[in-house]
Coordinates of C-alpha atoms and ligand atoms in Angstrom, one line a residue:
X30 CA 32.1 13.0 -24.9
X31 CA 35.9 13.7 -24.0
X32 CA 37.8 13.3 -26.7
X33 CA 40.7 10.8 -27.3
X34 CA 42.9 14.3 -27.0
X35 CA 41.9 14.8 -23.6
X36 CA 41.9 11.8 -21.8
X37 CA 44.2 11.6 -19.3
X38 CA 46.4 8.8 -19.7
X39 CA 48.6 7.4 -16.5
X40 CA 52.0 5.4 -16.8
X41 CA 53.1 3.2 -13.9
X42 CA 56.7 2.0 -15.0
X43 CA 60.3 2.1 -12.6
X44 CA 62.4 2.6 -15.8
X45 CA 62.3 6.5 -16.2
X46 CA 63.6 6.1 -20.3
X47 CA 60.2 4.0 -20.6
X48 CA 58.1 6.2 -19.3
X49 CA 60.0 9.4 -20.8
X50 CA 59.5 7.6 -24.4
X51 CA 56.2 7.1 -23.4
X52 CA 55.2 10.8 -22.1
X53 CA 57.0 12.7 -24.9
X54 CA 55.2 10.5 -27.4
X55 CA 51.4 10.7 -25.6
X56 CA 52.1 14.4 -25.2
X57 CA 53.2 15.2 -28.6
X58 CA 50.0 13.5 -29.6
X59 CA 47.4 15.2 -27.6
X60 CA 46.7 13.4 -24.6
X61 CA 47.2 14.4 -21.0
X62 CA 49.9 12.4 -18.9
X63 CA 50.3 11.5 -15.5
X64 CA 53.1 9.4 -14.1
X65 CA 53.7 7.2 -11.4
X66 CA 56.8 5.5 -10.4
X67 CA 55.6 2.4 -8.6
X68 CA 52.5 1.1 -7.8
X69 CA 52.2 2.4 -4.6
X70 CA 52.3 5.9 -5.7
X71 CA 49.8 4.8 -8.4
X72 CA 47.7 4.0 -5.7
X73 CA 47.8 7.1 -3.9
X74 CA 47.6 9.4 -6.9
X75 CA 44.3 7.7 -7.9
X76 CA 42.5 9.0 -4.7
X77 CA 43.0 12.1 -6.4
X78 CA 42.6 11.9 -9.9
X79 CA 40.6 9.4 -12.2
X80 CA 42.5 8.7 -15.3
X81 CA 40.4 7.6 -18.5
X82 CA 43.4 4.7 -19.2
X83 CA 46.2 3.3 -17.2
X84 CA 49.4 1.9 -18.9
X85 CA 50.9 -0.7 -16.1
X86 CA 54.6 -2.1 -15.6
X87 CA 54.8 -5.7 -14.5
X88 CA 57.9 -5.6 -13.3
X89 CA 58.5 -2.9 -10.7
X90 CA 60.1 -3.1 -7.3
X91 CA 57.6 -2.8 -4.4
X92 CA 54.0 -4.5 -5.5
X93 CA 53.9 -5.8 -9.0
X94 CA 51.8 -4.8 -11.6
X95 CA 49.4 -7.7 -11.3
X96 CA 49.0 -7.0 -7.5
X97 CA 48.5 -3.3 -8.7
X98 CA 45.8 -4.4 -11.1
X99 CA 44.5 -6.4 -8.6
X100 CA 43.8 -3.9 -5.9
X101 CA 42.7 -0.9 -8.3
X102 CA 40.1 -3.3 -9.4
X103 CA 38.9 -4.1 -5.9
X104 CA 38.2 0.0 -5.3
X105 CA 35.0 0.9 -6.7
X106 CA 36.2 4.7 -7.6
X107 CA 38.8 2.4 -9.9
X108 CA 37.5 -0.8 -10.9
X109 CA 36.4 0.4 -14.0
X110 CA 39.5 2.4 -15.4
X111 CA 41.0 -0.1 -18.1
X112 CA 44.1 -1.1 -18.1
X113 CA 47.2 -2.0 -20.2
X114 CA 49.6 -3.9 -19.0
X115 CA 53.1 -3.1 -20.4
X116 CA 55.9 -6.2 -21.0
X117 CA 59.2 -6.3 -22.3
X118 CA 59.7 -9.1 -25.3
X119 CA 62.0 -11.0 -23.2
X120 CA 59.8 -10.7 -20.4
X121 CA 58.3 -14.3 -19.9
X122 CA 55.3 -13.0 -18.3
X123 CA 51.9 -14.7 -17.8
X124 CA 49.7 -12.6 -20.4
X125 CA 46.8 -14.7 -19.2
X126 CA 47.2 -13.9 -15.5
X127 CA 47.2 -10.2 -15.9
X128 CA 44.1 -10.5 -18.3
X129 CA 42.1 -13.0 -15.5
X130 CA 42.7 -10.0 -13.1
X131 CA 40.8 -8.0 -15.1
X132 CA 43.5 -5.7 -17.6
X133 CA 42.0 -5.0 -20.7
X134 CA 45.3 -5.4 -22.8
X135 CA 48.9 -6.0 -23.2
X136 CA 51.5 -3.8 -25.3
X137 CA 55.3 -5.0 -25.4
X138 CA 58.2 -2.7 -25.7
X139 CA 60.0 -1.6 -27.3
X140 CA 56.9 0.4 -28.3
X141 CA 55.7 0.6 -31.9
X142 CA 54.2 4.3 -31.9
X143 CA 51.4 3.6 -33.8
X144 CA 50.4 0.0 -32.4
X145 CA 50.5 1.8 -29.0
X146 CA 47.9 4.8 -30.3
X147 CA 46.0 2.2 -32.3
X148 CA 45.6 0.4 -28.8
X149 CA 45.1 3.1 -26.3
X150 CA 42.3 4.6 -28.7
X151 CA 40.0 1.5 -29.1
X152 CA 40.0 1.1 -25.5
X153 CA 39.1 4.5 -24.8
X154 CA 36.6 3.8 -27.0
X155 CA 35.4 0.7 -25.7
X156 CA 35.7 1.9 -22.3
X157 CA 33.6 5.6 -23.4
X158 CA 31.1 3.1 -25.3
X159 CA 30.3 0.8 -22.3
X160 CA 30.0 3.4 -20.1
X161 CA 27.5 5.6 -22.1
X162 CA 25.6 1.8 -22.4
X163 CA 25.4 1.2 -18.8
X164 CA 24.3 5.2 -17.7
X165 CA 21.2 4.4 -20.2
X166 CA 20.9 1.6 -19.3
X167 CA 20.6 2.6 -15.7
X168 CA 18.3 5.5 -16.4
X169 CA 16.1 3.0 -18.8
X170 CA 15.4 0.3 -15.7
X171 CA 15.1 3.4 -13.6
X172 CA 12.4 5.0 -16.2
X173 CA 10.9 1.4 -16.0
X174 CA 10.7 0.8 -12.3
X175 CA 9.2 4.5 -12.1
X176 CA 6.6 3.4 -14.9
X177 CA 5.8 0.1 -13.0
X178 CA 5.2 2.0 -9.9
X179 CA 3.1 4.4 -11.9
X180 CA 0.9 1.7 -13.1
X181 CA 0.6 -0.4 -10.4
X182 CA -0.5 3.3 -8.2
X183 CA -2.9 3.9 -10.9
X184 CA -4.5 0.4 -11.3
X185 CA -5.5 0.7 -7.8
X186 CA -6.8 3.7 -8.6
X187 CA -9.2 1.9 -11.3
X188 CA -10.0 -0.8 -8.7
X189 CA -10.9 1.0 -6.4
X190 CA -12.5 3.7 -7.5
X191 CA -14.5 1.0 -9.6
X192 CA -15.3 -1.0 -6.8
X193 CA -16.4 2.5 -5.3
X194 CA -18.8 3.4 -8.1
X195 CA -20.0 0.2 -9.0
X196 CA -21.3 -0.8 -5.5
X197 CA -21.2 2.6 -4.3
X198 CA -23.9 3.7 -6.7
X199 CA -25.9 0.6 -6.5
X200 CA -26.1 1.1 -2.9
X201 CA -26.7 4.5 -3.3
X202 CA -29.0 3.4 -5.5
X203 CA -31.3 1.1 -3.7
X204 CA -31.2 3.0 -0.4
X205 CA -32.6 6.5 -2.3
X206 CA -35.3 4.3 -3.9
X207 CA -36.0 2.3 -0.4
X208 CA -36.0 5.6 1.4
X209 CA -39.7 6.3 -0.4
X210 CA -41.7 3.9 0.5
X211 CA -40.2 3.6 3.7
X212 CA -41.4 7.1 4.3
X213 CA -44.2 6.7 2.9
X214 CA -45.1 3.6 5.4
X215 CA -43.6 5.6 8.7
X216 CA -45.0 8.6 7.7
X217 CA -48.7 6.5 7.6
X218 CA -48.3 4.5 10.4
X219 CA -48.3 7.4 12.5
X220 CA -51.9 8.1 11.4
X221 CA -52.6 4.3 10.9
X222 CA -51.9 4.0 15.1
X223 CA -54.3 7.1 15.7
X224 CA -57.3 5.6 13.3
X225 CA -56.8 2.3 15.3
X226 CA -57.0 4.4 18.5
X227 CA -60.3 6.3 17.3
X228 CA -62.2 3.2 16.5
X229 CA -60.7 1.4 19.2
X230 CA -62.5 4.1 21.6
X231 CA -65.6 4.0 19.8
X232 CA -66.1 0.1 20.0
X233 CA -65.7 0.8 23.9
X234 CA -68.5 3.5 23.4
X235 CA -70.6 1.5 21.6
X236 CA -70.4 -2.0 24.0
X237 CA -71.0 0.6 27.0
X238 CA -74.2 1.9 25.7
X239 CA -75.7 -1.2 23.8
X240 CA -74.1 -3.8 26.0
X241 CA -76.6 -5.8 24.0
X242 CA -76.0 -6.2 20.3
X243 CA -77.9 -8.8 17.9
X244 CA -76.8 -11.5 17.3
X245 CA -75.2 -10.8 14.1
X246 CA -72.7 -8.8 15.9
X247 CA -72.1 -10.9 18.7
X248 CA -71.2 -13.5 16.5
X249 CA -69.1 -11.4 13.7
X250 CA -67.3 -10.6 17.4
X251 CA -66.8 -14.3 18.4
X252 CA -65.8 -15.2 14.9
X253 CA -62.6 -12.8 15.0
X254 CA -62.0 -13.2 18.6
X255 CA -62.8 -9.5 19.0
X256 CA -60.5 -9.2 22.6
X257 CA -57.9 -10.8 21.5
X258 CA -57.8 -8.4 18.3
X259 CA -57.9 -5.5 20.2
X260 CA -55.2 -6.3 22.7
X261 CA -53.2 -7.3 20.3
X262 CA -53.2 -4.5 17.4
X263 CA -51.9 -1.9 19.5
X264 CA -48.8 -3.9 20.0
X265 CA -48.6 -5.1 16.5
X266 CA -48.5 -1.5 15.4
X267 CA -45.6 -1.0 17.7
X268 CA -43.4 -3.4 16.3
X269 CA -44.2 -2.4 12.7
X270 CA -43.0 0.9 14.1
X271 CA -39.8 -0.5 15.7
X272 CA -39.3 -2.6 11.9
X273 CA -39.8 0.6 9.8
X274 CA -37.1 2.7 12.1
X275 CA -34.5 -0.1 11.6
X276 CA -35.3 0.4 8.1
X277 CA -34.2 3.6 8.2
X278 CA -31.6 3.1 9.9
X279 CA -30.1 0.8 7.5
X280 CA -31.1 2.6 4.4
X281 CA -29.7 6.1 6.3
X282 CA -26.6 3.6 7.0
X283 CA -26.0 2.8 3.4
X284 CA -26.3 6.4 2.0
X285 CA -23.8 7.3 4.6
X286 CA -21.4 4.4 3.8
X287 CA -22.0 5.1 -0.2
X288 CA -21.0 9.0 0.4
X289 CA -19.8 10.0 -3.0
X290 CA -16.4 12.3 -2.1
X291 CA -16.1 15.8 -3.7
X292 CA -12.7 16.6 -4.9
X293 CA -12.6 18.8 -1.5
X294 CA -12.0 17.3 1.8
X295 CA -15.1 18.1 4.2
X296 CA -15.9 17.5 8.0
X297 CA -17.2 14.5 8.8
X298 CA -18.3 12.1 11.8
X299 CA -15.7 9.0 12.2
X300 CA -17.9 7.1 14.9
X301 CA -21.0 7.6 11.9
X302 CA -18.5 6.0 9.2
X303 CA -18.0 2.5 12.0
X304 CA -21.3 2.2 12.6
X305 CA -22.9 2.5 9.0
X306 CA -19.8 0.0 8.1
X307 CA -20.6 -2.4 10.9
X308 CA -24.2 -2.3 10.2
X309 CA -23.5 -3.5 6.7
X310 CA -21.3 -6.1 8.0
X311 CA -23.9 -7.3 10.7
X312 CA -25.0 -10.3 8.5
X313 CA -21.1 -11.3 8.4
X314 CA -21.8 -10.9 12.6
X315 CA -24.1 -13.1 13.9
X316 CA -24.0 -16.4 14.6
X317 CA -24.1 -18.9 11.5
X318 CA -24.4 -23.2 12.3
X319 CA -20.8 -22.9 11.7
X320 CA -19.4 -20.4 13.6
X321 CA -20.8 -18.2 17.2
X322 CA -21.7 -14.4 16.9
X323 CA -18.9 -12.0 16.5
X324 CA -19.0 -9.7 20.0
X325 CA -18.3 -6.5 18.5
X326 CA -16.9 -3.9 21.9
X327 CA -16.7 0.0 20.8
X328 CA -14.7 1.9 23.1
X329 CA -15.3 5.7 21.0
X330 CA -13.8 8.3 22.7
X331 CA -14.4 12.3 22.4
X332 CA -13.9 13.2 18.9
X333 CA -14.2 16.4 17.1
X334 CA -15.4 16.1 13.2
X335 CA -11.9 15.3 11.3
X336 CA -11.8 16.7 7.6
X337 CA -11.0 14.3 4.6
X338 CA -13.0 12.1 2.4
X339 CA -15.9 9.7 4.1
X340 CA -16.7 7.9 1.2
X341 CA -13.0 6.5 1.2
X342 CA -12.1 6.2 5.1
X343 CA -15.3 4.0 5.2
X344 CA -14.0 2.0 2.6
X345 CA -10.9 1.5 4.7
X346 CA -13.3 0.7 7.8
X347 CA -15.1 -1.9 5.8
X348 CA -12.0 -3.3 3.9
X349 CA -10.3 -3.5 7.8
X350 CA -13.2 -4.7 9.6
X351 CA -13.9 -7.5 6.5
X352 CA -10.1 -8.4 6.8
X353 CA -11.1 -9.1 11.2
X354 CA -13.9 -11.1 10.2
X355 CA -12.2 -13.3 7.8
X356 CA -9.3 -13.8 10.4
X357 CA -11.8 -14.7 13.1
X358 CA -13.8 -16.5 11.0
X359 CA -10.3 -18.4 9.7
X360 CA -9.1 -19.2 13.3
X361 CA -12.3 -20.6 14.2
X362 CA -12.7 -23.6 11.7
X363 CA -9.1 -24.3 12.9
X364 CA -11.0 -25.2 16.7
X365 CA -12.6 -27.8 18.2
X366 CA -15.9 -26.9 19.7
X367 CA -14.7 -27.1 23.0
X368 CA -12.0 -24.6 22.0
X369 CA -14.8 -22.3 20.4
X370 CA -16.7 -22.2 23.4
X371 CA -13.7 -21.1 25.6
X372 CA -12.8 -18.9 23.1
X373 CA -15.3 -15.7 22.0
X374 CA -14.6 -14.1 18.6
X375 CA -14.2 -10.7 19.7
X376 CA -13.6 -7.5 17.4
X377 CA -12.6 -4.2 19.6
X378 CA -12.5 -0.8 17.9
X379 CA -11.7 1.9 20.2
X380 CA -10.7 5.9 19.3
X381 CA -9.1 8.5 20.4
X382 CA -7.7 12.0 19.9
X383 CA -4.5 11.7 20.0
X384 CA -3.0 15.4 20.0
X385 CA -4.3 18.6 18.6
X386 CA -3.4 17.6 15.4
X387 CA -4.3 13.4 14.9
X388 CA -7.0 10.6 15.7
X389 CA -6.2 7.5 16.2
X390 CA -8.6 4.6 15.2
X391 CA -7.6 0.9 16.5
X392 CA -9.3 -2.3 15.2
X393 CA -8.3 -5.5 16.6
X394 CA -9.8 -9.2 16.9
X395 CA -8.7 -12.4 18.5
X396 CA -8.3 -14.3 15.4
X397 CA -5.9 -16.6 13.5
X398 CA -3.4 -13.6 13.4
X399 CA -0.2 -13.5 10.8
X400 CA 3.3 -15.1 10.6
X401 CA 6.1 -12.5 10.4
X402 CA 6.0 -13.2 6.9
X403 CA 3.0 -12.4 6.3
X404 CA 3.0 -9.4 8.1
X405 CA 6.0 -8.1 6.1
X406 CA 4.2 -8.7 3.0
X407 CA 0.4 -7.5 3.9
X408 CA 0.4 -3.7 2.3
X409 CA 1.7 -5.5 -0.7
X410 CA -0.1 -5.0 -3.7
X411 CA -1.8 -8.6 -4.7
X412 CA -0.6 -10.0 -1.6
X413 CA -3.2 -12.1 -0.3
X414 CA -3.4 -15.7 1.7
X415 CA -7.2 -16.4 0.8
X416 CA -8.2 -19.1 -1.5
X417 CA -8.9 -17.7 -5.4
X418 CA -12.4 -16.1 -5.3
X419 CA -11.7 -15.1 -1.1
X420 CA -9.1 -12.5 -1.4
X421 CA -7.4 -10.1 -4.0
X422 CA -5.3 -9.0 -1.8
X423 CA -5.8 -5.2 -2.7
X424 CA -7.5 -4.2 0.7
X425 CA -4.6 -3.4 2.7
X426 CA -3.0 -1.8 -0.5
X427 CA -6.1 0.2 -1.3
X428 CA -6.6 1.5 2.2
X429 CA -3.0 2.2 3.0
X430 CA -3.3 4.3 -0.4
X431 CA -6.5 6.1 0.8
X432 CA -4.5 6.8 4.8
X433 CA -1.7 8.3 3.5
X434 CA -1.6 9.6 0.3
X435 CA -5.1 10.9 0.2
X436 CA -5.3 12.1 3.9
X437 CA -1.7 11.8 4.9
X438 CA -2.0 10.0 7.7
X439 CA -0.7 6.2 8.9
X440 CA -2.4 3.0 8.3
X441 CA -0.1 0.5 10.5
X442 CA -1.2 -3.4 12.0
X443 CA 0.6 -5.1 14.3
X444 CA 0.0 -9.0 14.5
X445 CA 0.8 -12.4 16.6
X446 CA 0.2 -16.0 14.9
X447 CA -2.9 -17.4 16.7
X448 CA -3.7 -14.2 18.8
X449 CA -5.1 -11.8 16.8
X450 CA -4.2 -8.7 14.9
X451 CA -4.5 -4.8 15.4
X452 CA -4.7 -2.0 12.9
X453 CA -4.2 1.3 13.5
X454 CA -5.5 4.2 11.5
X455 CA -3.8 7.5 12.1
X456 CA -5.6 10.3 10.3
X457 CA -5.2 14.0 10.9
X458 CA -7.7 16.7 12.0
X459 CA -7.5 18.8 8.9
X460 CA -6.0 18.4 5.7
X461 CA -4.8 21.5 3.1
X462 CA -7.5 22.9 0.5
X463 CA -6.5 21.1 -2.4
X464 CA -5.8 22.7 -5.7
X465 CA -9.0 22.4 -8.0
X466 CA -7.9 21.5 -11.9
X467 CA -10.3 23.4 -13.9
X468 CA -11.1 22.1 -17.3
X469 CA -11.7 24.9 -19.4
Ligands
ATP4 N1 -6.9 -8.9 10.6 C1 -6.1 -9.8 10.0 N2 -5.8 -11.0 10.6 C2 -5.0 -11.9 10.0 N3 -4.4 -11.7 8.7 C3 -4.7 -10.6 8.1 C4 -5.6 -9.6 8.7 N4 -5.6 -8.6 7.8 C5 -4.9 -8.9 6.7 N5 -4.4 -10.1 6.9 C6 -3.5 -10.9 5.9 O1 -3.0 -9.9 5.0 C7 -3.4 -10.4 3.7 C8 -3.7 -9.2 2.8 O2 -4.8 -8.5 3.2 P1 -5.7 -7.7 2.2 O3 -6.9 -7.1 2.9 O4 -4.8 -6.7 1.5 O5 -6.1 -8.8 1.1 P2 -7.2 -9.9 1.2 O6 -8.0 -9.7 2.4 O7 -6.5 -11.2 1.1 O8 -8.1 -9.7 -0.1 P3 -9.1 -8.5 -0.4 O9 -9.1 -7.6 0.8 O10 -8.6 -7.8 -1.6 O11 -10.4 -9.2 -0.6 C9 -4.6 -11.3 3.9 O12 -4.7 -12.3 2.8 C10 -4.2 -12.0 5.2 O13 -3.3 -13.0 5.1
MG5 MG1 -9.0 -7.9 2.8

């Protein structure tokens, strides 16, 4: 804190006994004194030096002390310095007016020595005290808006790593516990199709060397429509074949969706992370009574394995490709059916590589699109347009999190009201080992 015997004090007064009372009297007592003779010089001086006090002459040849007040208060490198104006007894000066513009004080000469100190130390101290209030206050809403951030980063965090556990593990889950029986079942049916074969031949052996059975037979034959049977097993197996792959398929689609990340990046297949993501989704694809089937077009170029974390870049693709659904979705009950007709729901995703160092992922539909509003306000955290129950409004938050914090890289979306919206994901190749905190 600088104490009252170091504050600079400056006088702006014309009448050079004034100030020479004034200066011998501050100086004797401790404090450091500037002087000016008129406000002008004031002026210029204070480019150069920032008093803690200034005592002010209203009267004074050139611009007043009022105007002086006025423009040292309308510079932000002065505004704050208090001032006290200075007024001779018979002076019939407007106290008010110099107070309205802002002066903290007025003293009246001849000066009283120790009304004068009395004065010029309280507002020091008032000036010190308000200053020392507003820096901590400053740092405090600073501290605060830095905590807020904190919390806000870190509930999304919880969120999404709980909506990752929670239905990541289910899914996990449920596909390790499908994947059994579904081997089990392909794994037979291979041996099921060559036991049909076998005794397929040898009822072919047996009717070409006792083309004549009893009757028994011939009937037991009639009774199960024996040619039919035997066409049509053989292609019964086949499609129980073709329904056990998909199977497969879906449950090797979940476990790949589901990845659980390590805490270190590793390679992975984008195009494998769209495809498990729209295969979940497909349900959300077809066609419904209420609305046609979403036409999904891939356009994948020639990518190289990228490094980062699958289990979150697929919950970017689904949170993206959900957010394209709902849009399309949304623009369609605002149709008529003629409308519909003319107009397919369409979903693009086409990548590239975009330099040695990036890939670029783009995801657009021909849905409802955004207002410029909207669009401004999409990453927000919360931010959602969808009725209570439809939206949180954490997707775009979450997954712009996940782009570029966890794999620095660009989440961006570019969008027109009624024709659709495209997001781009930028991610790079490889990302830096990360430092491993080992809990000992
Ligand atoms: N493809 C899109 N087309 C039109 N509007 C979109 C699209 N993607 C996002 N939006 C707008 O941005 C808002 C925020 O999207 P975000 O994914 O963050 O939340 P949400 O979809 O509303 O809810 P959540 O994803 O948490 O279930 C949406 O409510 C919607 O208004
Ligand atoms: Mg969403």
């Amino acid at each position: 804190m600088t104490s009252p015997f170091q504050s600079l004090i400056m006088i702006v007064d014309d009448n050079p006994t004034n100030v020479k009372v004034l200066f011998d009297f501050l100086r004797e007592t401790g404090f450091r004194v500037l002087v000016a003779q008129d406000g002008e010089s004031a002026l210029e001086k204070l480019e150069q030096v920032c008093p803690d006090l200034i005592l002010l002459d209203v009267m004074m040849p050139g611009i007043d002390g009022f105007e002086t007040c006025r423009r040292l208060k309308a510079i932000e490198t002065t505004q704050k310095i208090p001032i006290i104006f200075m007024t001779a007894l018979s002076d019939s000066v407007d106290k008010i007016k110099g107070l309205k513009l802002g002066a903290v004080d007025y003293i009246t000469k001849p000066f009283q020595h120790e009304e004068v100190l009395a004065r010029i130390n309280h507002h020091l101290k008032v000036h010190h005290l308000t200053q020392t209030l507003e820096q901590s206050v400053a740092e405090r809403t600073a501290a605060l808006a830095d905590a807020l951030e904190k919390l806000q980063h870190s509930q999304l965090q919880v969120v999404q790593n709980e909506k990752m556990s929670a239905l990541g593990q289910l899914v996990a889950g449920v596909a390790h516990e499908i994947n059994n029986p579904v081997g089990c079942v392909s794994g037979n049916l291979v041996h099921a199709q060559q036991y049909m074969h076998d005794l397929i031949d040898l009822l072919s052996l047996y009717q070409q060397h006792y083309p004549q059975p009893i009757g028994e037979i011939l009937q037991k034959a009639e009774e199960i429509d024996l040619d039919y049977l035997r066409e049509d097993l053989p292609r019964l197996m086949t499609v129980m074949k073709e329904g056990v792959g998909r199977i497969r398929k879906i449950s090797t689609s979940l476990r790949t969706f589901s990845r659980t990340d390590s805490d270190q990046p590793t390679p992975f297949n984008i195009h494998d992370g769209i495809d498990s993501t729209l295969m979940i989704l497909g349900y959300r694809l077809k066609a419904s009574p209420d609305h046609p089937e979403i036409e999904v077009v891939k356009q994948y170029g020639q990518l190289p394995e990228i490094e980062g974390f699958p289990g979150e870049i697929n919950q970017v693709l689904m949170n993206l490709l959900a957010n394209a659904i709902d849009a399309l979705e949304e623009a369609h009950q605002n149709r008529g059916f003629d409308a519909m007709r003319a107009h397919s729901s369409q979903i693009r995703i086409q990548t590239r590589q975009v330099n040695a160092q990036s890939i670029e992922i783009r995801i657009r539909d021909n849905g409802m699109g955004m207002s410029d509003e909207v669009q401004k306000r999409a990453f927000e955290y919360a931010f959602t347009t969808k009725p209570m129950g439809k939206g949180t409004g954490l997707g775009l938050a979450i997954s712009r999190s996940i782009v570029t914090e966890k794999h620095g890289g660009q989440l961006m979306c570019q969008s027109r009201l009624g024709e659709g919206t495209e997001t781009t994901i930028v991610l790079p190749l490889r990302q830096p080992t990360r430092e491993l905190v080992r809990l000992s």
